[in-house]
Every structure is written in C-alpha cells, then in structure tokens.
Amino acid sequence: NMGWMHDALGYLGLDPLHRACHHDRVTFSLTYAHKERFVLPLSHDEVVHGKGALVHKMGGQWQHGLDQLRLLLGLQWLHPGKKLLFMGQEFGQDREWNQDVGLDWHLLADPQRQGLLAWVAELNRLYRSCPALHASDSAAQGFAWVEGNNRDESMLVWQRHGGGQSLTVVLHFTPVDRRDHLVPMPSAGRWRILACSAWTRFGGASSESAPEVHAEVKFDRVFAQLNVPPFGVLVLERVGEAGL
C-alpha cells in the first residue's frame, strides 16, 4: 500500500500546527483498506537516495523525532494490513542507509533508542497475541471508526475486530499533553490500557500507574477520561461493565 506510506509520511512530515488542515491524509487509506490484502511498507526506498532516515522525516521540533517515530510505527502496526519495516528503523537509525556500512548499533547505548526498540517489540507482541489486530485485516468488519473527524485536535479513535476480540486504538498527532481528556469510546464500561507509546519503558515520560479507565455516557455519547500524551498511541480493551 504505497498510498498509505506516502500519505502517512507526508502527514507526519508536516509541522503539527498544520496537520489539522490535512487531516484527510491520515484517514484516506482507511476508505479502501479492506479492498485488497495490503502490506504497509516503510521500506528501503524511503531511507536511501537522499531521503534520509525515518526519524528525520518527522515534522515540528527535532527533539520530538523519536516520539513521532513511535507514533508512526503505532499507526503502521494498528492500521489494517501486514507490516514491512526496513532494518535499523526499529531503533531509530538516524542516518541514511548505506549498503557499505553496518547499522549504527552504538545508538542503542541511548535509553531513548532502547525505548523505541522496546516499543517495536511490544507492538509485535500485541500483533501476535491479539487476533483483533490481524485476523480480519482485509475484511470490512475488521475495522470501525469511533472518531475519525477530530481534525482540531489531530486525534483518531478506531476499533479493530477479529477472532472474537475487539480493541480500541487512540492516536494523537500533536505535542499537546491532553490530560483528563474526554475521548470517545465505542461502549460504556471498564477499559484496560494494554499499551501506551509514552510509557517510560518505551522512551516516553508517562507512568504506567492506573491502567484501567471507565467509559460512561456524557452529552449523548460514550467517553472515557484519558491522559493522552503528546504524539501518544493508546491501545485499550474492554474488561467489564461499570462498577464490576
């Protein structure tokens, strides 16, 4: 799915201030995701011939590069379709690929790079263990929007379905720390945060305390009050009715 690749990299290459005006670039691929059996590539072609490493393609301030790379990889893994990632990007290789030189393994001395590598490992673990993320990739019923039009906050919320399981995904594309934020959810009840890209073990600054949240009806819709970190990715699973 080269369209997904170009749209995702183009969107994340924008300064976050301008992403609200280009929201359709990050949602368009989901209008046709079930039409074919797609592979989502972040491949060799994107890190050679003057294109630079993925971490340097992120828009905005340079210090947010690894945060946004975690966001890009979360978008890739949690979007319908199989995954292809070129070597070195799993730990944030920060120079262009050179076939005559080995990967910059020394970067893994940096805890931030170790965190990125741990995030990719966690995405792989979730992808393998959660049928919702792989069992119905090319089926229309494998995906459902919860909130796809929140361009003002550059936030997406969707569901993945498959193998009798359902997960909710939250993706946030700005550097704003949205604490106690009302996020639309598909149903009321108790929800457990399975993973958050901003947890400290992934190189972020968020604690893993209080991983369970409650969703309830407010303003004729269901919302959960969530801490949505800058450039954050959240994966949630419903674990029970409210109060049980």
PDB file of C-alpha atoms in Angstrom:
ATOM      1  CA  ASN A   1       0.000   0.000   0.000  1.00  0.00           C
ATOM      2  CA  MET A   2       2.254   2.765  -1.292  1.00  0.00           C
ATOM      3  CA  GLY A   3      -0.614   5.221  -0.905  1.00  0.00           C
ATOM      4  CA  TRP A   4      -0.680   4.659   2.857  1.00  0.00           C
ATOM      5  CA  MET A   5       3.094   5.102   3.023  1.00  0.00           C
ATOM      6  CA  HIS A   6       3.142   8.391   1.119  1.00  0.00           C
ATOM      7  CA  ASP A   7       0.126   9.767   2.975  1.00  0.00           C
ATOM      8  CA  ALA A   8       1.456   8.799   6.414  1.00  0.00           C
ATOM      9  CA  LEU A   9       4.947  10.177   5.792  1.00  0.00           C
ATOM     10  CA  GLY A  10       3.563  13.304   4.162  1.00  0.00           C
ATOM     11  CA  TYR A  11       1.207  13.946   7.056  1.00  0.00           C
ATOM     12  CA  LEU A  12       3.814  13.339   9.764  1.00  0.00           C
ATOM     13  CA  GLY A  13       6.288  15.439   7.822  1.00  0.00           C
ATOM     14  CA  LEU A  14       4.068  18.476   8.372  1.00  0.00           C
ATOM     15  CA  ASP A  15       4.539  20.773  11.325  1.00  0.00           C
ATOM     16  CA  PRO A  16       1.910  19.630  13.876  1.00  0.00           C
ATOM     17  CA  LEU A  17       0.408  23.127  13.716  1.00  0.00           C
ATOM     18  CA  HIS A  18      -0.690  22.442  10.136  1.00  0.00           C
ATOM     19  CA  ARG A  19      -1.906  18.850  10.471  1.00  0.00           C
ATOM     20  CA  ALA A  20      -5.490  19.881  11.238  1.00  0.00           C
ATOM     21  CA  CYS A  21      -5.724  21.291   7.704  1.00  0.00           C
ATOM     22  CA  HIS A  22      -4.534  17.991   6.190  1.00  0.00           C
ATOM     23  CA  HIS A  23      -6.451  15.520   8.365  1.00  0.00           C
ATOM     24  CA  ASP A  24      -7.745  13.554   5.370  1.00  0.00           C
ATOM     25  CA  ARG A  25      -4.208  12.458   4.526  1.00  0.00           C
ATOM     26  CA  VAL A  26      -4.090  10.247   7.607  1.00  0.00           C
ATOM     27  CA  THR A  27      -7.643   8.898   7.242  1.00  0.00           C
ATOM     28  CA  PHE A  28      -7.926   8.336   3.478  1.00  0.00           C
ATOM     29  CA  SER A  29      -6.221   4.920   3.425  1.00  0.00           C
ATOM     30  CA  LEU A  30      -8.943   3.539   5.675  1.00  0.00           C
ATOM     31  CA  THR A  31     -11.570   4.150   2.997  1.00  0.00           C
ATOM     32  CA  TYR A  32     -10.052   1.342   0.904  1.00  0.00           C
ATOM     33  CA  ALA A  33      -8.048  -0.733   3.422  1.00  0.00           C
ATOM     34  CA  HIS A  34     -10.341  -3.767   3.032  1.00  0.00           C
ATOM     35  CA  LYS A  35     -10.434  -3.708  -0.784  1.00  0.00           C
ATOM     36  CA  GLU A  36      -7.187  -5.694  -1.149  1.00  0.00           C
ATOM     37  CA  ARG A  37      -4.780  -7.688   1.006  1.00  0.00           C
ATOM     38  CA  PHE A  38      -2.266  -4.947   1.629  1.00  0.00           C
ATOM     39  CA  VAL A  39       1.256  -4.714   3.014  1.00  0.00           C
ATOM     40  CA  LEU A  40       2.068  -1.384   4.704  1.00  0.00           C
ATOM     41  CA  PRO A  41       5.687  -0.596   3.751  1.00  0.00           C
ATOM     42  CA  LEU A  42       8.273   1.645   5.394  1.00  0.00           C
ATOM     43  CA  SER A  43      10.890   0.209   3.126  1.00  0.00           C
ATOM     44  CA  HIS A  44      14.392   0.563   1.704  1.00  0.00           C
ATOM     45  CA  ASP A  45      13.202   3.104  -0.860  1.00  0.00           C
ATOM     46  CA  GLU A  46      12.282   5.572   1.886  1.00  0.00           C
ATOM     47  CA  VAL A  47      15.709   5.647   3.580  1.00  0.00           C
ATOM     48  CA  VAL A  48      18.112   5.892   0.593  1.00  0.00           C
ATOM     49  CA  HIS A  49      18.993   8.230  -2.296  1.00  0.00           C
ATOM     50  CA  GLY A  50      18.870  11.433  -0.282  1.00  0.00           C
ATOM     51  CA  LYS A  51      15.620  10.680   1.556  1.00  0.00           C
ATOM     52  CA  GLY A  52      17.268  10.263   4.985  1.00  0.00           C
ATOM     53  CA  ALA A  53      16.185   8.146   7.946  1.00  0.00           C
ATOM     54  CA  LEU A  54      12.586   7.940   9.139  1.00  0.00           C
ATOM     55  CA  VAL A  55      13.319   9.813  12.365  1.00  0.00           C
ATOM     56  CA  HIS A  56      14.323  12.889  10.334  1.00  0.00           C
ATOM     57  CA  LYS A  57      11.116  12.872   8.294  1.00  0.00           C
ATOM     58  CA  MET A  58       9.015  13.913  11.277  1.00  0.00           C
ATOM     59  CA  GLY A  59       7.729  17.498  11.270  1.00  0.00           C
ATOM     60  CA  GLY A  60       7.984  20.024  14.091  1.00  0.00           C
ATOM     61  CA  GLN A  61      10.790  20.280  16.617  1.00  0.00           C
ATOM     62  CA  TRP A  62      13.732  17.913  16.272  1.00  0.00           C
ATOM     63  CA  GLN A  63      13.530  16.690  19.887  1.00  0.00           C
ATOM     64  CA  HIS A  64      10.142  15.138  19.115  1.00  0.00           C
ATOM     65  CA  GLY A  65      11.548  12.899  16.382  1.00  0.00           C
ATOM     66  CA  LEU A  66      11.644   9.656  18.379  1.00  0.00           C
ATOM     67  CA  ASP A  67       8.244  10.368  19.961  1.00  0.00           C
ATOM     68  CA  GLN A  68       6.758  10.755  16.491  1.00  0.00           C
ATOM     69  CA  LEU A  69       8.583   7.714  15.172  1.00  0.00           C
ATOM     70  CA  ARG A  70       6.874   5.670  17.903  1.00  0.00           C
ATOM     71  CA  LEU A  71       3.605   7.254  16.726  1.00  0.00           C
ATOM     72  CA  LEU A  72       4.306   6.370  13.076  1.00  0.00           C
ATOM     73  CA  LEU A  73       5.092   2.754  13.977  1.00  0.00           C
ATOM     74  CA  GLY A  74       1.970   2.579  16.143  1.00  0.00           C
ATOM     75  CA  LEU A  75      -0.071   3.863  13.192  1.00  0.00           C
ATOM     76  CA  GLN A  76       1.501   1.202  10.970  1.00  0.00           C
ATOM     77  CA  TRP A  77       1.006  -1.748  13.326  1.00  0.00           C
ATOM     78  CA  LEU A  78      -2.548  -0.824  14.393  1.00  0.00           C
ATOM     79  CA  HIS A  79      -3.819   0.003  10.889  1.00  0.00           C
ATOM     80  CA  PRO A  80      -5.263  -2.893   8.840  1.00  0.00           C
ATOM     81  CA  GLY A  81      -2.611  -4.568   6.687  1.00  0.00           C
ATOM     82  CA  LYS A  82       0.600  -6.535   7.091  1.00  0.00           C
ATOM     83  CA  LYS A  83       3.786  -4.733   8.097  1.00  0.00           C
ATOM     84  CA  LEU A  84       7.150  -4.119   6.444  1.00  0.00           C
ATOM     85  CA  LEU A  85       9.858  -2.133   8.246  1.00  0.00           C
ATOM     86  CA  PHE A  86      13.361  -1.620   6.883  1.00  0.00           C
ATOM     87  CA  MET A  87      16.338  -2.564   9.054  1.00  0.00           C
ATOM     88  CA  GLY A  88      17.578  -0.012  11.557  1.00  0.00           C
ATOM     89  CA  GLN A  89      14.321   1.920  11.824  1.00  0.00           C
ATOM     90  CA  GLU A  90      13.274  -0.222  14.803  1.00  0.00           C
ATOM     91  CA  PHE A  91      15.840   1.581  16.954  1.00  0.00           C
ATOM     92  CA  GLY A  92      15.790   4.967  15.211  1.00  0.00           C
ATOM     93  CA  GLN A  93      18.786   4.767  12.863  1.00  0.00           C
ATOM     94  CA  ASP A  94      19.416   8.458  12.267  1.00  0.00           C
ATOM     95  CA  ARG A  95      21.421   8.427   9.061  1.00  0.00           C
ATOM     96  CA  GLU A  96      20.540   7.332   5.581  1.00  0.00           C
ATOM     97  CA  TRP A  97      21.014   3.647   4.709  1.00  0.00           C
ATOM     98  CA  ASN A  98      24.435   2.860   3.254  1.00  0.00           C
ATOM     99  CA  GLN A  99      24.999  -0.620   1.864  1.00  0.00           C
ATOM    100  CA  ASP A 100      28.749  -0.315   2.532  1.00  0.00           C
ATOM    101  CA  VAL A 101      28.423   0.455   6.245  1.00  0.00           C
ATOM    102  CA  GLY A 102      26.797  -1.525   9.053  1.00  0.00           C
ATOM    103  CA  LEU A 103      23.894  -0.285  11.119  1.00  0.00           C
ATOM    104  CA  ASP A 104      24.598   2.183  13.926  1.00  0.00           C
ATOM    105  CA  TRP A 105      24.174  -0.326  16.724  1.00  0.00           C
ATOM    106  CA  HIS A 106      26.048   2.019  19.075  1.00  0.00           C
ATOM    107  CA  LEU A 107      22.879   4.146  19.203  1.00  0.00           C
ATOM    108  CA  LEU A 108      21.379   1.505  21.484  1.00  0.00           C
ATOM    109  CA  ALA A 109      23.552   2.905  24.275  1.00  0.00           C
ATOM    110  CA  ASP A 110      20.930   5.681  24.364  1.00  0.00           C
ATOM    111  CA  PRO A 111      17.969   4.775  26.650  1.00  0.00           C
ATOM    112  CA  GLN A 112      15.632   6.566  24.214  1.00  0.00           C
ATOM    113  CA  ARG A 113      16.654   4.217  21.411  1.00  0.00           C
ATOM    114  CA  GLN A 114      16.281   1.247  23.747  1.00  0.00           C
ATOM    115  CA  GLY A 115      12.774   2.521  24.461  1.00  0.00           C
ATOM    116  CA  LEU A 116      11.926   2.687  20.766  1.00  0.00           C
ATOM    117  CA  LEU A 117      13.205  -0.858  20.289  1.00  0.00           C
ATOM    118  CA  ALA A 118      11.074  -1.986  23.263  1.00  0.00           C
ATOM    119  CA  TRP A 119       8.027  -0.266  21.664  1.00  0.00           C
ATOM    120  CA  VAL A 120       8.513  -2.209  18.420  1.00  0.00           C
ATOM    121  CA  ALA A 121       8.832  -5.417  20.450  1.00  0.00           C
ATOM    122  CA  GLU A 122       5.597  -4.541  22.290  1.00  0.00           C
ATOM    123  CA  LEU A 123       3.788  -3.833  19.016  1.00  0.00           C
ATOM    124  CA  ASN A 124       4.951  -7.206  17.716  1.00  0.00           C
ATOM    125  CA  ARG A 125       3.761  -8.898  20.910  1.00  0.00           C
ATOM    126  CA  LEU A 126       0.338  -7.241  20.670  1.00  0.00           C
ATOM    127  CA  TYR A 127       0.055  -8.015  16.977  1.00  0.00           C
ATOM    128  CA  ARG A 128       0.800 -11.682  17.537  1.00  0.00           C
ATOM    129  CA  SER A 129      -1.278 -12.178  20.683  1.00  0.00           C
ATOM    130  CA  CYS A 130      -4.353 -10.081  19.788  1.00  0.00           C
ATOM    131  CA  PRO A 131      -6.442 -11.558  16.945  1.00  0.00           C
ATOM    132  CA  ALA A 132      -8.259  -8.227  16.625  1.00  0.00           C
ATOM    133  CA  LEU A 133      -5.071  -6.825  15.069  1.00  0.00           C
ATOM    134  CA  HIS A 134      -4.532  -9.487  12.422  1.00  0.00           C
ATOM    135  CA  ALA A 135      -7.442 -11.909  11.951  1.00  0.00           C
ATOM    136  CA  SER A 136      -9.657  -9.681   9.772  1.00  0.00           C
ATOM    137  CA  ASP A 137      -7.174  -7.352   8.073  1.00  0.00           C
ATOM    138  CA  SER A 138      -8.837  -7.385   4.659  1.00  0.00           C
ATOM    139  CA  ALA A 139     -12.446  -7.617   5.867  1.00  0.00           C
ATOM    140  CA  ALA A 140     -14.674  -4.561   6.202  1.00  0.00           C
ATOM    141  CA  GLN A 141     -15.918  -5.815   9.573  1.00  0.00           C
ATOM    142  CA  GLY A 142     -12.361  -5.847  10.927  1.00  0.00           C
ATOM    143  CA  PHE A 143     -12.306  -2.059  11.321  1.00  0.00           C
ATOM    144  CA  ALA A 144     -14.722   0.576  12.643  1.00  0.00           C
ATOM    145  CA  TRP A 145     -14.353   4.292  13.285  1.00  0.00           C
ATOM    146  CA  VAL A 146     -15.122   5.641  16.739  1.00  0.00           C
ATOM    147  CA  GLU A 147     -13.901   9.165  15.923  1.00  0.00           C
ATOM    148  CA  GLY A 148     -12.313   9.975  12.583  1.00  0.00           C
ATOM    149  CA  ASN A 149     -13.160  13.664  12.189  1.00  0.00           C
ATOM    150  CA  ASN A 150     -11.376  15.283  15.139  1.00  0.00           C
ATOM    151  CA  ARG A 151      -9.098  17.392  12.979  1.00  0.00           C
ATOM    152  CA  ASP A 152      -8.922  20.228  15.530  1.00  0.00           C
ATOM    153  CA  GLU A 153      -7.045  18.021  17.984  1.00  0.00           C
ATOM    154  CA  SER A 154      -5.459  15.799  15.303  1.00  0.00           C
ATOM    155  CA  MET A 155      -6.723  12.706  17.082  1.00  0.00           C
ATOM    156  CA  LEU A 156      -8.093   9.406  15.752  1.00  0.00           C
ATOM    157  CA  VAL A 157     -10.024   6.691  17.597  1.00  0.00           C
ATOM    158  CA  TRP A 158     -10.880   3.389  15.939  1.00  0.00           C
ATOM    159  CA  GLN A 159     -11.748  -0.212  16.705  1.00  0.00           C
ATOM    160  CA  ARG A 160     -10.114  -3.347  15.380  1.00  0.00           C
ATOM    161  CA  HIS A 161     -12.147  -6.572  15.389  1.00  0.00           C
ATOM    162  CA  GLY A 162     -11.167 -10.168  14.784  1.00  0.00           C
ATOM    163  CA  GLY A 163     -11.078 -13.623  16.290  1.00  0.00           C
ATOM    164  CA  GLY A 164     -13.817 -12.761  18.774  1.00  0.00           C
ATOM    165  CA  GLN A 165     -11.832  -9.831  20.178  1.00  0.00           C
ATOM    166  CA  SER A 166     -12.225  -6.067  19.897  1.00  0.00           C
ATOM    167  CA  LEU A 167      -9.631  -3.388  20.720  1.00  0.00           C
ATOM    168  CA  THR A 168      -9.834   0.395  20.690  1.00  0.00           C
ATOM    169  CA  VAL A 169      -6.936   2.488  19.407  1.00  0.00           C
ATOM    170  CA  VAL A 170      -6.246   6.173  20.113  1.00  0.00           C
ATOM    171  CA  LEU A 171      -3.656   8.066  18.043  1.00  0.00           C
ATOM    172  CA  HIS A 172      -2.703  11.667  18.790  1.00  0.00           C
ATOM    173  CA  PHE A 173      -0.631  13.709  16.318  1.00  0.00           C
ATOM    174  CA  THR A 174       0.208  16.919  18.239  1.00  0.00           C
ATOM    175  CA  PRO A 175       2.702  17.806  21.016  1.00  0.00           C
ATOM    176  CA  VAL A 176      -0.118  18.871  23.370  1.00  0.00           C
ATOM    177  CA  ASP A 177      -0.360  16.927  26.640  1.00  0.00           C
ATOM    178  CA  ARG A 178      -4.109  16.276  26.898  1.00  0.00           C
ATOM    179  CA  ARG A 179      -4.637  15.250  30.499  1.00  0.00           C
ATOM    180  CA  ASP A 180      -8.048  14.041  31.731  1.00  0.00           C
ATOM    181  CA  HIS A 181      -9.236  14.372  28.160  1.00  0.00           C
ATOM    182  CA  LEU A 182     -12.695  13.142  27.133  1.00  0.00           C
ATOM    183  CA  VAL A 183     -12.035  10.573  24.403  1.00  0.00           C
ATOM    184  CA  PRO A 184     -14.952   8.941  22.529  1.00  0.00           C
ATOM    185  CA  MET A 185     -15.267   5.207  23.164  1.00  0.00           C
ATOM    186  CA  PRO A 186     -17.397   2.541  21.465  1.00  0.00           C
ATOM    187  CA  SER A 187     -19.168   1.393  24.646  1.00  0.00           C
ATOM    188  CA  ALA A 188     -19.512   2.152  28.340  1.00  0.00           C
ATOM    189  CA  GLY A 189     -17.755   0.057  30.950  1.00  0.00           C
ATOM    190  CA  ARG A 190     -14.299  -0.622  32.301  1.00  0.00           C
ATOM    191  CA  TRP A 191     -11.383  -0.422  29.891  1.00  0.00           C
ATOM    192  CA  ARG A 192      -7.794  -1.530  30.422  1.00  0.00           C
ATOM    193  CA  ILE A 193      -4.868   0.215  28.753  1.00  0.00           C
ATOM    194  CA  LEU A 194      -2.843  -2.565  27.159  1.00  0.00           C
ATOM    195  CA  ALA A 195      -0.093  -0.299  25.881  1.00  0.00           C
ATOM    196  CA  CYS A 196       0.856   3.377  25.653  1.00  0.00           C
ATOM    197  CA  SER A 197       3.715   4.601  23.474  1.00  0.00           C
ATOM    198  CA  ALA A 198       4.614   7.290  26.043  1.00  0.00           C
ATOM    199  CA  TRP A 199       5.313   4.908  28.935  1.00  0.00           C
ATOM    200  CA  THR A 200       8.816   5.326  30.309  1.00  0.00           C
ATOM    201  CA  ARG A 201       9.924   1.841  29.236  1.00  0.00           C
ATOM    202  CA  PHE A 202       9.277   2.899  25.651  1.00  0.00           C
ATOM    203  CA  GLY A 203      11.243   6.135  25.979  1.00  0.00           C
ATOM    204  CA  GLY A 204       8.360   8.385  26.983  1.00  0.00           C
ATOM    205  CA  ALA A 205       7.595  10.283  30.178  1.00  0.00           C
ATOM    206  CA  SER A 206       4.300   8.710  31.330  1.00  0.00           C
ATOM    207  CA  SER A 207       3.829   6.434  34.327  1.00  0.00           C
ATOM    208  CA  GLU A 208       2.143   3.057  33.916  1.00  0.00           C
ATOM    209  CA  SER A 209       0.012   3.571  37.029  1.00  0.00           C
ATOM    210  CA  ALA A 210      -3.815   3.413  36.845  1.00  0.00           C
ATOM    211  CA  PRO A 211      -4.024   1.440  33.584  1.00  0.00           C
ATOM    212  CA  GLU A 212      -7.814   0.978  33.917  1.00  0.00           C
ATOM    213  CA  VAL A 213     -10.341   3.670  32.972  1.00  0.00           C
ATOM    214  CA  HIS A 214     -14.139   3.940  32.997  1.00  0.00           C
ATOM    215  CA  ALA A 215     -16.222   4.956  29.996  1.00  0.00           C
ATOM    216  CA  GLU A 216     -19.684   6.403  30.511  1.00  0.00           C
ATOM    217  CA  VAL A 217     -22.347   8.343  28.672  1.00  0.00           C
ATOM    218  CA  LYS A 218     -21.823  12.107  28.554  1.00  0.00           C
ATOM    219  CA  PHE A 219     -23.501  14.535  26.135  1.00  0.00           C
ATOM    220  CA  ASP A 220     -25.324  11.623  24.428  1.00  0.00           C
ATOM    221  CA  ARG A 221     -22.045   9.871  23.591  1.00  0.00           C
ATOM    222  CA  VAL A 222     -19.754   7.480  25.440  1.00  0.00           C
ATOM    223  CA  PHE A 223     -16.477   8.975  26.665  1.00  0.00           C
ATOM    224  CA  ALA A 224     -13.564   7.888  28.814  1.00  0.00           C
ATOM    225  CA  GLN A 225     -11.412  10.375  30.682  1.00  0.00           C
ATOM    226  CA  LEU A 226      -7.895   9.592  29.490  1.00  0.00           C
ATOM    227  CA  ASN A 227      -4.441  11.101  29.728  1.00  0.00           C
ATOM    228  CA  VAL A 228      -3.471  11.349  26.066  1.00  0.00           C
ATOM    229  CA  PRO A 229       0.240  12.203  25.888  1.00  0.00           C
ATOM    230  CA  PRO A 230       1.948  14.226  23.172  1.00  0.00           C
ATOM    231  CA  PHE A 231       2.207  12.134  19.997  1.00  0.00           C
ATOM    232  CA  GLY A 232       0.705   9.291  22.014  1.00  0.00           C
ATOM    233  CA  VAL A 233      -0.663   5.917  20.966  1.00  0.00           C
ATOM    234  CA  LEU A 234      -3.041   4.043  23.290  1.00  0.00           C
ATOM    235  CA  VAL A 235      -4.416   0.513  22.889  1.00  0.00           C
ATOM    236  CA  LEU A 236      -7.393  -0.383  25.111  1.00  0.00           C
ATOM    237  CA  GLU A 237      -9.504  -3.455  25.746  1.00  0.00           C
ATOM    238  CA  ARG A 238     -12.899  -3.560  27.458  1.00  0.00           C
ATOM    239  CA  VAL A 239     -12.728  -5.720  30.585  1.00  0.00           C
ATOM    240  CA  GLY A 240     -16.198  -5.398  32.147  1.00  0.00           C
ATOM    241  CA  GLU A 241     -19.280  -3.420  32.974  1.00  0.00           C
ATOM    242  CA  ALA A 242     -19.001  -0.255  35.035  1.00  0.00           C
ATOM    243  CA  GLY A 243     -18.687  -0.963  38.722  1.00  0.00           C
ATOM    244  CA  LEU A 244     -17.973  -4.690  38.314  1.00  0.00           C
TER     245      LEU A 244
END
